[in-house]
Amino acid sequence: MNPLFANTPTSIFAAMSTLAVEHGAVNLGQGFPDFGWPDDVVGRAADALLHESNQYAPMLGLPMLREAVATHYRAHQRLEIAPADVTVTSGATEALAAAILALVEPGDEVLLFQPLYDAYLPMVLRAGGVPRFIRLAPPDWRITEAALAAAFTPRTRLVIFNNPHNPSARVFDETELGLLAAACVRHDAVALTDEVWEHVVFDGRTLRPLASLPGMAERTVKVGSAGKIFSLTGWKVGWIVAPPDLAVPISKAHQFLAYATPPNLQAAVGYGLGKDMTTFETMRRTFAASRDDLVARLTAGGFSLLPAEGTYFVCVDLPASGIALDDASFCDRIVRDFRVAAIPLSPFYAEDPVTSIIRLCFAKKPETIAAGADALIAARAALA
Ligand code: PMP
Ligand code: GLN
């Protein structure tokens, strides 16, 4: 048995959702919307289930979806991509695993930004990579030139970069992207950019993909996911966009991980990606309104929150909210005693964790947000 996986704790998202069900808690933990999805996209999938193929899809993805991904990124992010550069995967998680397995050789150094999404590190270690961490800290979570200079070495092969960032809810700015791109070029490193939250950005922001910076197109593997774009997290349809020298070995890893992804869901995602700009703007406005609702309620209730620039999440500063418990203890208490689930940030650190911040998901119906906020305010009154 491999001790890496035998000793890995259950994902904090699964653990908190299980506790939420057990205690009948309002679930503001794991990131999934509770208010439905685009009916036309789901209808397209239903139609494809009934009337189209239910056999293996092509290994690299349905040609119409590969085309749709390329067209979508041209329209929304001004990326010049050929459909041949797109590989469809079973969610971003499989895309990340395939990329890491294909690109990392034993002894290669891999840069990771903490707090880090839980799927990265175990795969890097299993591939024999040597992780090096860049620690981002609240309240500003900024990437600095000094931190990059200290982390990059001549053995740096891969940089895994998540933007918009889960869990901090930051959208990294031009200065930070410029510093990171320059460091990748200088060290001839490949960037694996997890941009699954690319459409969930607020207050007039747009995502600047790292691949669009000078010198980056030829060294970037971009990962996307339909789950976040269409509020369909259960579908697990993702993709990789990469130049052929990187895409080919990654597709070889993909062929042994999942081989292919349900064709009917692919057809529906291909249809959805072609919808007009207002569809995506409306989606952003809906999520921003939910964010504002939760932030207003909690601020009025004495909580101190950090800015939420993108993703479904907003972070709460516990000490600034008058709460002395650490993040894990607070989350454990509130799910059991106050029936509201949240996610502590410390599990997102492999070393030197920040223990003062929790993450809340606001992609919820108004009544869920109201119930969650009331429970949190009651918890603060009792625990502060
Ligand atoms: N990367 C990040 C940063 C995420 O937040 C998530 C899920 N929310 C994923 C990857 C996984 O995406 P998928 O469900 O498409 O596998
Ligand atoms: N990405 C989701 C989150 O951050 C969870 C995904 C999962 O549960 N694996 O909450």
PDB file of N, CA and C and ligand atoms in Angstrom, residues 31 90-94 96 117 120 162 164 166 194 196-197 224-228 233 236-238 313, ligand 1:
ATOM      1  N   GLY A  31     -17.880  24.005  -2.138  1.00  0.00           N
ATOM      2  CA  GLY A  31     -18.320  24.984  -3.132  1.00  0.00           C
ATOM      3  C   GLY A  31     -19.241  24.409  -4.192  1.00  0.00           C
ATOM      4  N   SER A  90     -12.187  14.437 -17.598  1.00  0.00           N
ATOM      5  CA  SER A  90     -13.307  14.251 -16.669  1.00  0.00           C
ATOM      6  C   SER A  90     -13.114  15.184 -15.476  1.00  0.00           C
ATOM      7  N   GLY A  91     -13.429  16.433 -15.686  1.00  0.00           N
ATOM      8  CA  GLY A  91     -13.258  17.468 -14.664  1.00  0.00           C
ATOM      9  C   GLY A  91     -11.847  18.026 -14.665  1.00  0.00           C
ATOM     10  N   ALA A  92     -11.702  19.161 -13.989  1.00  0.00           N
ATOM     11  CA  ALA A  92     -10.382  19.770 -13.844  1.00  0.00           C
ATOM     12  C   ALA A  92      -9.468  18.871 -13.013  1.00  0.00           C
ATOM     13  N   THR A  93     -10.057  18.122 -12.090  1.00  0.00           N
ATOM     14  CA  THR A  93      -9.240  17.262 -11.221  1.00  0.00           C
ATOM     15  C   THR A  93      -8.462  16.247 -12.052  1.00  0.00           C
ATOM     16  N   GLU A  94      -9.145  15.657 -13.031  1.00  0.00           N
ATOM     17  CA  GLU A  94      -8.436  14.687 -13.880  1.00  0.00           C
ATOM     18  C   GLU A  94      -7.412  15.404 -14.762  1.00  0.00           C
ATOM     19  N   LEU A  96      -5.706  18.051 -14.015  1.00  0.00           N
ATOM     20  CA  LEU A  96      -4.543  18.372 -13.182  1.00  0.00           C
ATOM     21  C   LEU A  96      -3.694  17.129 -12.941  1.00  0.00           C
ATOM     22  N   TYR A 117      -5.037  24.326  -3.374  1.00  0.00           N
ATOM     23  CA  TYR A 117      -6.160  23.421  -3.592  1.00  0.00           C
ATOM     24  C   TYR A 117      -5.693  21.991  -3.309  1.00  0.00           C
ATOM     25  N   TYR A 120      -3.556  19.150  -5.587  1.00  0.00           N
ATOM     26  CA  TYR A 120      -2.248  19.311  -6.238  1.00  0.00           C
ATOM     27  C   TYR A 120      -1.127  18.479  -5.588  1.00  0.00           C
ATOM     28  N   ASN A 162      -3.125  28.850  -9.427  1.00  0.00           N
ATOM     29  CA  ASN A 162      -4.583  28.897  -9.457  1.00  0.00           C
ATOM     30  C   ASN A 162      -5.050  30.361  -9.409  1.00  0.00           C
ATOM     31  N   PRO A 164      -8.636  32.740 -10.866  1.00  0.00           N
ATOM     32  CA  PRO A 164      -8.930  33.233  -9.525  1.00  0.00           C
ATOM     33  C   PRO A 164      -8.669  32.135  -8.476  1.00  0.00           C
ATOM     34  N   ASN A 166      -8.796  29.870  -5.199  1.00  0.00           N
ATOM     35  CA  ASN A 166      -9.547  29.184  -4.143  1.00  0.00           C
ATOM     36  C   ASN A 166      -8.526  28.725  -3.116  1.00  0.00           C
ATOM     37  N   ASP A 194      -4.467  26.645 -13.225  1.00  0.00           N
ATOM     38  CA  ASP A 194      -5.797  26.176 -12.864  1.00  0.00           C
ATOM     39  C   ASP A 194      -6.703  27.407 -12.861  1.00  0.00           C
ATOM     40  N   VAL A 196     -10.082  27.390 -13.349  1.00  0.00           N
ATOM     41  CA  VAL A 196     -11.470  26.904 -13.368  1.00  0.00           C
ATOM     42  C   VAL A 196     -12.474  27.987 -12.967  1.00  0.00           C
ATOM     43  N   TRP A 197     -12.020  28.974 -12.202  1.00  0.00           N
ATOM     44  CA  TRP A 197     -12.938  30.027 -11.750  1.00  0.00           C
ATOM     45  C   TRP A 197     -12.948  31.217 -12.697  1.00  0.00           C
ATOM     46  N   GLY A 224      -9.471  24.222 -17.470  1.00  0.00           N
ATOM     47  CA  GLY A 224     -10.794  24.813 -17.270  1.00  0.00           C
ATOM     48  C   GLY A 224     -11.789  23.743 -16.854  1.00  0.00           C
ATOM     49  N   SER A 225     -12.984  24.194 -16.412  1.00  0.00           N
ATOM     50  CA  SER A 225     -14.008  23.238 -15.973  1.00  0.00           C
ATOM     51  C   SER A 225     -15.409  23.789 -16.218  1.00  0.00           C
ATOM     52  N   ALA A 226     -16.259  22.974 -16.804  1.00  0.00           N
ATOM     53  CA  ALA A 226     -17.640  23.390 -17.023  1.00  0.00           C
ATOM     54  C   ALA A 226     -18.402  23.492 -15.705  1.00  0.00           C
ATOM     55  N   GLY A 227     -17.936  22.783 -14.688  1.00  0.00           N
ATOM     56  CA  GLY A 227     -18.629  22.793 -13.401  1.00  0.00           C
ATOM     57  C   GLY A 227     -18.822  24.206 -12.881  1.00  0.00           C
ATOM     58  N   LYS A 228     -17.774  25.011 -12.966  1.00  0.00           N
ATOM     59  CA  LYS A 228     -17.851  26.365 -12.419  1.00  0.00           C
ATOM     60  C   LYS A 228     -18.519  27.329 -13.385  1.00  0.00           C
ATOM     61  N   THR A 233     -21.463  21.428 -10.994  1.00  0.00           N
ATOM     62  CA  THR A 233     -20.239  20.849 -10.435  1.00  0.00           C
ATOM     63  C   THR A 233     -20.242  19.321 -10.486  1.00  0.00           C
ATOM     64  N   LYS A 236     -18.479  17.144 -13.932  1.00  0.00           N
ATOM     65  CA  LYS A 236     -17.064  16.779 -14.092  1.00  0.00           C
ATOM     66  C   LYS A 236     -16.653  16.722 -15.573  1.00  0.00           C
ATOM     67  N   VAL A 237     -16.897  17.816 -16.257  1.00  0.00           N
ATOM     68  CA  VAL A 237     -16.365  17.977 -17.615  1.00  0.00           C
ATOM     69  C   VAL A 237     -15.338  19.107 -17.559  1.00  0.00           C
ATOM     70  N   GLY A 238     -14.094  18.774 -17.843  1.00  0.00           N
ATOM     71  CA  GLY A 238     -13.035  19.783 -17.828  1.00  0.00           C
ATOM     72  C   GLY A 238     -12.214  19.682 -19.097  1.00  0.00           C
ATOM     73  N   PHE A 313     -16.477  32.109  -3.066  1.00  0.00           N
ATOM     74  CA  PHE A 313     -16.112  32.129  -1.652  1.00  0.00           C
ATOM     75  C   PHE A 313     -15.772  33.509  -1.096  1.00  0.00           C
TER      76      PHE A 313
HETATM   77  N1  PMP B   1      -9.303  23.499  -9.015  1.00  0.00           N
HETATM   78  C1  PMP B   1      -9.868  24.361  -8.171  1.00  0.00           C
HETATM   79  C2  PMP B   1      -9.115  25.562  -7.728  1.00  0.00           C
HETATM   80  C3  PMP B   1     -11.166  24.128  -7.691  1.00  0.00           C
HETATM   81  O1  PMP B   1     -11.720  24.980  -6.833  1.00  0.00           O
HETATM   82  C4  PMP B   1     -11.843  22.964  -8.121  1.00  0.00           C
HETATM   83  C5  PMP B   1     -13.213  22.610  -7.621  1.00  0.00           C
HETATM   84  N2  PMP B   1     -13.914  23.566  -7.079  1.00  0.00           N
HETATM   85  C6  PMP B   1     -11.211  22.108  -9.017  1.00  0.00           C
HETATM   86  C7  PMP B   1      -9.947  22.396  -9.425  1.00  0.00           C
HETATM   87  C8  PMP B   1     -11.879  20.840  -9.469  1.00  0.00           C
HETATM   88  O2  PMP B   1     -12.722  21.015 -10.553  1.00  0.00           O
HETATM   89  P1  PMP B   1     -13.592  19.801 -11.148  1.00  0.00           P
HETATM   90  O3  PMP B   1     -14.781  19.678 -10.273  1.00  0.00           O
HETATM   91  O4  PMP B   1     -13.914  20.220 -12.540  1.00  0.00           O
HETATM   92  O5  PMP B   1     -12.740  18.582 -11.107  1.00  0.00           O
END
